Coordinates of C-alpha atoms and ligand atoms in Angstrom, one line a residue:
M1 CA 91.4 31.9 81.2
T2 CA 94.5 31.6 79.0
K3 CA 93.5 28.6 77.0
N4 CA 90.7 28.8 74.5
Y5 CA 88.4 26.4 76.3
D6 CA 87.4 25.6 79.9
I7 CA 86.2 22.0 80.5
K8 CA 86.4 19.5 83.4
D9 CA 88.7 16.8 82.1
S10 CA 90.3 16.3 78.7
N11 CA 90.8 12.6 79.5
L12 CA 87.0 12.1 79.1
A13 CA 87.2 12.8 75.3
E14 CA 87.2 9.2 74.0
Q15 CA 84.1 8.4 76.1
G16 CA 82.4 11.6 74.9
R17 CA 83.1 10.8 71.2
K18 CA 81.4 7.4 71.6
R19 CA 78.4 9.1 73.2
I20 CA 78.2 11.7 70.3
D21 CA 78.3 9.0 67.7
W22 CA 75.6 7.0 69.5
A23 CA 73.3 10.1 69.5
E24 CA 74.0 10.6 65.8
N25 CA 72.4 7.3 65.0
E26 CA 69.1 8.7 66.0
M27 CA 69.5 12.1 64.2
P28 CA 69.0 11.3 60.5
V29 CA 67.5 14.7 59.6
L30 CA 70.4 16.5 61.0
R31 CA 72.8 14.1 59.3
L32 CA 71.2 14.9 55.9
I33 CA 71.6 18.6 56.6
R34 CA 75.2 18.0 57.5
E35 CA 75.9 16.1 54.3
R36 CA 74.4 19.0 52.3
F37 CA 76.3 21.6 54.3
E38 CA 79.6 19.6 53.6
R39 CA 78.9 19.9 49.9
E40 CA 77.6 23.5 49.8
R41 CA 79.4 25.2 52.7
P42 CA 76.6 27.8 53.2
L43 CA 78.0 29.0 56.5
K44 CA 81.6 29.6 55.3
G45 CA 83.4 32.2 57.4
L46 CA 80.5 32.6 59.8
R47 CA 81.4 32.9 63.5
V48 CA 78.7 31.3 65.7
S49 CA 78.6 31.5 69.5
A50 CA 76.2 29.0 70.9
C51 CA 74.9 28.9 74.5
L52 CA 73.1 25.5 74.6
H53 CA 73.0 22.5 76.9
V54 CA 76.3 20.8 76.2
T55 CA 75.0 17.3 75.4
S56 CA 75.8 14.7 72.8
E57 CA 72.9 16.1 70.6
T58 CA 74.3 19.6 70.8
A59 CA 77.7 18.2 69.7
N60 CA 76.0 16.9 66.6
L61 CA 74.5 20.3 65.9
A62 CA 77.9 21.9 66.4
R63 CA 79.5 19.4 64.0
T64 CA 76.8 20.2 61.5
L65 CA 77.4 24.0 61.7
A66 CA 81.2 23.4 61.4
A67 CA 80.5 21.2 58.3
G68 CA 78.7 24.1 56.8
G69 CA 81.9 26.2 57.2
A70 CA 81.0 28.0 60.5
D71 CA 83.6 28.7 63.2
V72 CA 81.7 27.6 66.4
V73 CA 82.2 28.3 70.1
L74 CA 80.0 26.6 72.7
C75 CA 79.2 27.5 76.3
A76 CA 76.6 26.0 78.6
S77 CA 73.1 27.3 79.0
N78 CA 72.7 25.8 82.4
P79 CA 75.3 25.2 85.2
L80 CA 74.1 21.6 85.7
S81 CA 73.3 20.3 82.2
T82 CA 76.8 19.8 80.8
Q83 CA 78.0 16.4 79.8
D84 CA 81.7 16.8 80.6
D85 CA 82.8 13.9 78.3
V86 CA 81.0 15.5 75.4
A87 CA 82.7 18.9 76.1
A88 CA 86.1 17.1 76.2
A89 CA 85.4 15.3 72.9
L90 CA 84.5 18.6 71.1
V91 CA 87.7 20.2 72.2
A92 CA 89.9 17.1 71.4
Y93 CA 88.4 15.9 68.1
E94 CA 86.7 18.9 66.6
E95 CA 89.1 21.5 68.0
M96 CA 86.1 23.5 69.1
P97 CA 86.4 26.0 71.9
V98 CA 84.0 24.8 74.7
Y99 CA 83.4 26.7 77.9
A100 CA 81.3 24.4 80.1
I101 CA 81.7 22.4 83.3
K102 CA 78.9 20.4 85.0
G103 CA 78.3 22.0 88.4
E104 CA 80.0 25.3 87.6
D105 CA 79.2 28.2 89.9
N106 CA 77.3 31.3 88.8
A107 CA 80.5 33.4 88.4
T108 CA 82.0 30.7 86.1
Y109 CA 78.8 30.3 84.2
Y110 CA 78.8 34.1 83.3
N111 CA 82.5 34.1 82.6
H112 CA 81.8 31.3 80.1
I113 CA 79.1 33.4 78.4
K114 CA 81.6 36.3 78.2
A115 CA 84.2 34.0 76.7
A116 CA 81.7 32.8 74.0
L117 CA 81.0 36.4 73.1
D118 CA 84.7 37.3 72.9
H119 CA 84.6 35.2 69.8
N120 CA 82.8 38.2 68.1
P121 CA 79.9 36.2 66.7
H122 CA 77.9 36.9 63.5
I123 CA 75.2 34.6 64.9
T124 CA 74.4 33.7 68.5
M125 CA 72.4 30.6 69.4
D126 CA 70.6 30.7 72.8
D127 CA 68.6 28.4 75.0
G128 CA 67.1 30.9 77.4
A129 CA 68.3 34.2 75.8
D130 CA 71.4 34.6 78.0
L131 CA 73.8 35.5 75.1
V132 CA 71.3 38.1 73.7
S133 CA 70.9 39.6 77.1
A134 CA 74.6 39.9 77.6
V135 CA 75.0 41.4 74.1
L136 CA 72.4 44.0 74.8
K137 CA 73.7 44.8 78.3
Q138 CA 77.5 44.5 78.1
R139 CA 78.6 43.9 74.5
T140 CA 76.7 46.4 72.3
D141 CA 79.9 46.8 70.3
L142 CA 79.1 43.4 68.8
I143 CA 75.7 44.5 67.3
P144 CA 76.9 46.0 64.0
D145 CA 78.5 42.6 63.0
L146 CA 75.5 40.5 64.2
V147 CA 73.5 38.9 61.5
G148 CA 71.0 37.7 64.1
S149 CA 70.3 35.1 66.7
T150 CA 68.3 31.9 67.2
E151 CA 66.4 30.9 70.4
E152 CA 65.6 27.3 71.4
T153 CA 63.2 27.5 74.3
T154 CA 59.8 28.9 75.4
T155 CA 61.2 31.0 78.2
G156 CA 63.8 32.5 75.9
V157 CA 61.2 33.4 73.3
I158 CA 59.1 35.1 76.0
R159 CA 62.1 37.1 77.2
L160 CA 63.0 38.1 73.7
K161 CA 59.4 39.2 72.8
A162 CA 59.5 41.4 76.0
M163 CA 62.8 42.9 74.8
A164 CA 61.3 43.5 71.3
A165 CA 58.2 45.1 72.9
D166 CA 60.4 47.4 75.0
G167 CA 62.3 48.4 71.8
V168 CA 65.7 47.2 73.0
L169 CA 66.1 44.2 70.7
K170 CA 68.3 45.5 67.9
F171 CA 68.6 42.5 65.6
P172 CA 66.5 39.7 64.2
V173 CA 66.0 36.5 66.3
I174 CA 64.6 33.3 65.0
A175 CA 62.3 31.7 67.5
V176 CA 63.2 28.0 66.8
N177 CA 60.8 27.0 69.6
D178 CA 57.8 28.3 67.6
S179 CA 58.4 25.8 64.8
D180 CA 55.9 22.9 65.0
T181 CA 58.7 20.4 64.5
K182 CA 60.2 21.8 67.7
H183 CA 57.7 22.4 70.4
L184 CA 55.2 19.7 69.4
F185 CA 57.8 17.0 69.7
D186 CA 60.8 18.3 71.8
N187 CA 58.8 19.9 74.5
R188 CA 56.1 17.2 74.7
Y189 CA 57.8 13.9 74.0
G190 CA 61.3 14.9 74.8
T191 CA 60.6 16.7 78.1
G192 CA 57.9 14.1 78.9
Q193 CA 60.2 11.1 78.7
S194 CA 63.4 12.7 80.1
T195 CA 61.7 14.4 83.0
I196 CA 60.3 11.1 84.3
D197 CA 63.7 9.5 83.5
G198 CA 65.4 12.2 85.6
I199 CA 63.1 11.8 88.6
I200 CA 63.5 8.0 88.5
R201 CA 67.3 8.2 88.2
A202 CA 67.5 10.7 91.1
T203 CA 65.2 8.8 93.5
N204 CA 64.6 5.3 92.2
V205 CA 61.1 5.6 93.7
L206 CA 58.1 3.8 92.2
L207 CA 55.6 6.0 90.4
A208 CA 52.7 3.4 90.2
G209 CA 49.9 4.2 92.6
K210 CA 51.5 7.5 93.7
T211 CA 50.0 10.9 93.3
F212 CA 52.0 12.9 90.8
V213 CA 51.2 16.6 90.6
I214 CA 52.3 18.7 87.5
G215 CA 52.4 22.5 87.6
G216 CA 51.2 23.6 84.2
Y217 CA 49.6 22.0 81.2
G218 CA 51.6 23.5 78.3
W219 CA 53.6 21.4 75.8
C220 CA 56.2 20.2 78.3
A221 CA 53.8 19.5 81.2
R222 CA 51.3 17.5 79.0
G223 CA 54.2 15.3 78.0
I224 CA 55.1 14.7 81.6
A225 CA 51.5 14.1 82.5
D226 CA 51.1 11.4 79.8
R227 CA 54.3 9.6 80.8
A228 CA 53.5 9.8 84.6
R229 CA 50.1 8.2 83.8
G230 CA 51.8 5.6 81.8
H231 CA 53.8 4.6 84.9
G232 CA 50.5 4.1 86.8
A233 CA 50.6 7.3 88.8
I234 CA 47.4 9.2 89.8
V235 CA 48.1 12.5 87.9
V236 CA 46.9 15.9 89.1
V237 CA 47.4 19.1 87.0
T238 CA 47.4 22.7 88.2
E239 CA 46.9 25.6 85.8
I240 CA 46.2 29.3 85.6
D241 CA 44.7 29.2 82.1
P242 CA 41.1 28.0 82.0
I243 CA 41.4 26.5 78.5
K244 CA 44.5 24.5 79.3
A245 CA 42.8 23.4 82.6
L246 CA 39.8 22.3 80.7
E247 CA 41.9 20.3 78.2
A248 CA 43.7 18.6 81.2
A249 CA 40.3 17.7 82.7
M250 CA 39.0 16.3 79.4
D251 CA 42.3 14.4 78.9
G252 CA 41.3 12.6 82.1
F253 CA 43.5 14.3 84.7
R254 CA 42.4 15.7 88.0
V255 CA 42.7 19.5 88.1
M256 CA 42.8 21.6 91.2
P257 CA 44.7 24.6 92.7
M258 CA 48.3 23.9 93.9
I259 CA 47.5 24.4 97.5
E260 CA 45.1 21.5 97.4
A261 CA 47.3 19.4 95.1
A262 CA 50.4 20.0 97.4
R263 CA 48.6 18.2 100.3
Q264 CA 48.2 15.0 98.3
A265 CA 51.4 14.9 96.3
D266 CA 54.0 12.2 96.5
F267 CA 55.7 13.9 93.6
I268 CA 55.4 17.5 92.3
C269 CA 57.0 18.7 89.2
T270 CA 56.7 22.2 87.6
A271 CA 57.0 23.0 83.9
T272 CA 55.5 26.5 83.4
G273 CA 58.2 29.2 82.8
D274 CA 56.5 31.1 85.7
I275 CA 58.0 31.9 89.2
K276 CA 57.0 30.5 92.6
V277 CA 54.6 27.9 91.2
I278 CA 55.3 26.1 94.4
D279 CA 55.7 28.5 97.3
G280 CA 56.0 28.6 101.1
E281 CA 52.3 28.0 101.6
D282 CA 52.5 24.8 99.5
F283 CA 55.5 23.5 101.4
A284 CA 53.6 24.1 104.6
V285 CA 51.0 21.6 103.7
M286 CA 53.1 18.9 101.9
K287 CA 53.2 15.3 103.1
D288 CA 56.3 14.0 104.8
G289 CA 58.7 12.7 102.1
A290 CA 57.2 14.6 99.2
I291 CA 59.5 14.8 96.2
V292 CA 59.7 18.2 94.4
A293 CA 61.3 18.9 91.0
N294 CA 61.3 21.4 88.2
S295 CA 61.5 20.9 84.4
G296 CA 60.9 24.5 83.4
H297 CA 63.9 26.6 82.2
F298 CA 64.9 28.5 85.3
N299 CA 65.2 27.4 88.9
V300 CA 62.7 29.9 90.1
E301 CA 59.5 27.9 89.7
I302 CA 60.0 26.4 93.1
D303 CA 60.5 29.0 95.9
I304 CA 63.6 27.6 97.4
P305 CA 64.3 30.5 99.7
A306 CA 60.8 29.9 101.3
L307 CA 61.7 26.2 101.7
E308 CA 65.0 27.1 103.4
A309 CA 63.2 29.5 105.7
L310 CA 60.8 26.7 106.8
S311 CA 63.6 24.3 107.4
V312 CA 65.9 23.5 110.3
E313 CA 68.3 21.2 108.6
K314 CA 69.4 20.0 105.1
R315 CA 70.7 16.6 104.3
Q316 CA 71.8 14.8 101.1
P317 CA 70.6 11.2 101.1
R318 CA 71.5 10.7 97.5
P319 CA 73.2 12.7 94.7
F320 CA 70.7 15.2 93.2
I321 CA 68.5 15.1 96.4
D322 CA 68.5 17.9 99.0
Q323 CA 66.3 16.7 101.9
Y324 CA 65.0 19.7 103.9
I325 CA 63.9 18.9 107.4
L326 CA 61.0 21.2 108.4
K327 CA 60.5 22.5 112.0
D328 CA 57.8 19.9 112.6
G329 CA 60.1 17.1 111.4
R330 CA 58.5 16.6 107.9
R331 CA 61.0 15.9 105.1
I332 CA 60.8 17.6 101.7
N333 CA 63.1 16.2 99.0
L334 CA 64.1 18.8 96.5
L335 CA 65.7 17.4 93.3
A336 CA 68.7 19.0 91.5
E337 CA 68.5 22.3 93.3
G338 CA 65.2 23.0 91.4
R339 CA 67.1 23.1 88.1
L340 CA 65.9 21.3 84.9
I341 CA 65.6 17.8 86.3
N342 CA 65.8 16.0 82.9
L343 CA 69.2 17.5 82.2
A344 CA 70.6 17.6 85.7
S345 CA 70.1 13.9 86.7
A346 CA 69.3 12.3 83.3
E347 CA 70.7 13.1 79.9
G348 CA 68.1 15.6 78.5
H349 CA 65.9 14.8 75.6
P350 CA 66.4 11.7 73.5
S351 CA 68.3 12.3 70.3
A352 CA 65.4 11.5 68.1
V353 CA 63.5 14.6 69.1
M354 CA 66.6 16.8 69.2
D355 CA 67.1 15.7 65.6
M356 CA 64.2 18.0 64.7
S357 CA 65.0 20.8 67.1
F358 CA 68.5 21.1 65.9
A359 CA 67.6 20.7 62.2
N360 CA 65.6 23.9 62.9
Q361 CA 68.6 25.5 64.5
A362 CA 70.9 24.6 61.6
L363 CA 68.4 25.8 59.0
A364 CA 67.7 28.9 61.0
A365 CA 71.4 29.9 60.8
E366 CA 71.3 29.4 57.1
F367 CA 68.0 31.4 56.8
L368 CA 69.5 34.3 58.8
L369 CA 72.5 34.4 56.6
R370 CA 70.5 34.2 53.3
N371 CA 68.2 37.0 54.5
Q372 CA 70.9 39.2 56.0
G373 CA 69.8 42.8 56.0
K374 CA 66.2 41.9 55.1
L375 CA 64.8 40.9 58.4
S376 CA 63.6 43.5 60.9
A377 CA 64.9 43.7 64.5
G378 CA 62.5 41.5 66.5
V379 CA 61.4 37.9 66.9
H380 CA 60.6 35.8 63.7
A381 CA 59.4 32.3 63.1
L382 CA 61.1 30.1 60.5
P383 CA 59.0 29.8 57.3
K384 CA 56.3 27.1 57.3
D385 CA 57.9 25.3 54.4
V386 CA 61.1 24.7 56.4
D387 CA 58.9 23.2 59.2
R388 CA 57.1 20.9 56.7
E389 CA 60.4 19.9 55.1
I390 CA 61.8 18.8 58.4
A391 CA 58.7 16.8 59.2
S392 CA 58.8 15.2 55.8
L393 CA 62.4 14.2 56.2
K394 CA 61.7 12.8 59.7
L395 CA 58.8 10.7 58.4
K396 CA 61.0 9.4 55.6
A397 CA 63.7 8.4 58.0
M398 CA 61.1 6.6 60.1
G399 CA 59.9 4.7 57.0
I400 CA 56.4 6.3 57.1
A401 CA 54.7 7.3 53.9
I402 CA 51.6 9.6 53.8
D403 CA 48.9 10.5 51.3
T404 CA 48.4 13.5 49.2
C405 CA 45.3 15.7 49.0
H406 CA 42.6 14.6 46.5
R407 CA 41.2 18.1 46.2
G408 CA 41.9 19.5 42.7
R409 CA 42.6 16.1 41.3
K410 CA 40.3 14.5 38.7
A411 CA 39.0 11.6 40.6
P412 CA 35.7 9.7 40.0
R413 CA 33.0 10.5 42.5
P414 CA 32.5 7.6 45.0
E415 CA 29.2 5.7 44.6
R416 CA 26.6 6.6 47.2
V417 CA 26.3 3.6 49.4
M418 CA 24.2 4.9 52.3
G419 CA 21.1 7.0 52.7
Ligands
NAD1 N1 63.2 20.6 80.5 C1 63.4 20.9 79.3 O1 64.3 20.3 78.7 C2 62.6 21.9 78.6 C3 62.3 21.8 77.2 C4 61.5 22.7 76.6 C5 61.0 23.8 77.3 N2 61.4 23.9 78.6 C6 60.9 25.0 79.5 O2 59.7 24.5 80.2 C7 58.8 25.7 80.4 C8 57.4 25.4 79.8 O3 57.6 25.3 78.4 P1 56.3 25.0 77.5 O4 56.8 24.9 76.1 O5 55.5 23.8 78.1 O6 55.4 26.3 77.7 P2 53.9 26.6 77.4 O7 53.7 28.0 77.2 O8 53.4 25.6 76.3 O9 53.2 26.1 78.8 C9 53.3 26.7 80.0 C10 52.0 26.5 80.8 O10 52.2 26.8 82.1 C11 51.0 27.5 82.6 N3 51.3 28.3 83.7 C12 52.0 29.4 83.8 N4 52.1 29.8 85.1 C13 51.5 28.9 85.9 C14 51.3 28.7 87.3 N5 51.8 29.6 88.2 N6 50.7 27.5 87.7 C15 50.2 26.6 86.8 N7 50.4 26.8 85.5 C16 51.0 27.9 85.0 C17 50.6 28.3 81.4 O11 49.2 28.6 81.5 C18 50.8 27.3 80.2 O12 49.7 26.5 79.9 C19 59.6 26.9 79.9 O13 60.3 27.4 80.9 C20 60.4 26.3 78.8 O14 61.5 27.1 78.5 C21 62.1 23.0 79.3

């Protein structure tokens, strides 16, 4: 790569700019942070390498960091999630180096990560811990200048906590996913809406009256379950955790092992962070025409090699659908190669939830810098008052006022009216 970016097509820039501006309308908290950053320039001189889904919302985060004085480079955190017009707009109008092309192969994906690290970052931002892994495996020379990292998603936080437990994580990482204003909203309402959106855009199949199986009942999966129910589907949940399974049952969903659920499913979607949630035994009992998708971070939740081994032919009836023909003639429709369906065939989370996730990211960068040298190597949460501040700003932007606690105030005791 000779130029300092690698994108699909510069001619898409104008369309990308409109899309970024449209998203910004729904991101009032991030806008307030950007306005403060413009005044205070708290990130002046900071080099940030971000490996995030390159979407219109991420573009608004990148603009916010740049407004704070940071020098930002962006690469994709998934080969299928890039919005090519957004990447073009960032290069053309923000003069930001972007390395991301929708549909890039694995070699290009890792070359882009390498290019983002060649920027010699003070802070890395990850969605899945790929930059941190690359720093620890290939670019340990960057560690002395690293102030720290931030991590967006559940799977990334799990990977980082494992690295910390093994004693290999050499710098502080802020687990943005652990903020309440992140996972309670982004994972639940964002993944819920956009996963259903992705499945519908890919298939245009009616959900009402169909059996919709969801692997997991964590924050993402419960959002998907609620939205599938809202579409009139009969929703079945599979879990490995008895407490989550009990919650799903008492929330009114049918709960059963995957091998039973797979027999009944018209749709199956995983969102667990685990591997082989759907495996060869499950494919062996699925109905003809079953639609299979994943919304968990990695494309390992569905055992695609097992599906390939059971198949005699693969067709592509529509974009984002690989139809596998099994030896007995049954057809299994795999969406988006098992990658995050909400980002592959739809547009990812709506901007209004990314507003809070990326407010956390922007404030995490500022927090890392303010606390440089004070945080131990390992995984940290953002302080609770940052979380509460983001929630308060969001409520204000939504025109919602709330009460304050009466405890400690001198208020007259209410009259006893009963008993
Ligand atoms: N699609 C997106 O845009 C998006 C957004 C946020 C998070 N994610 C990813 O989605 C995944 C789930 O995130 P989360 O925040 O819901 O996590 P979570 O920890 O809240 O929930 C995961 C759930 O899956 C269950 N589980 C694990 N293995 C299972 C198995 N084999 N079968 C059934 N259930 C199983 C766990 O018991 C848990 O309840 C992660 O990979 C995360 O990174 C995706």
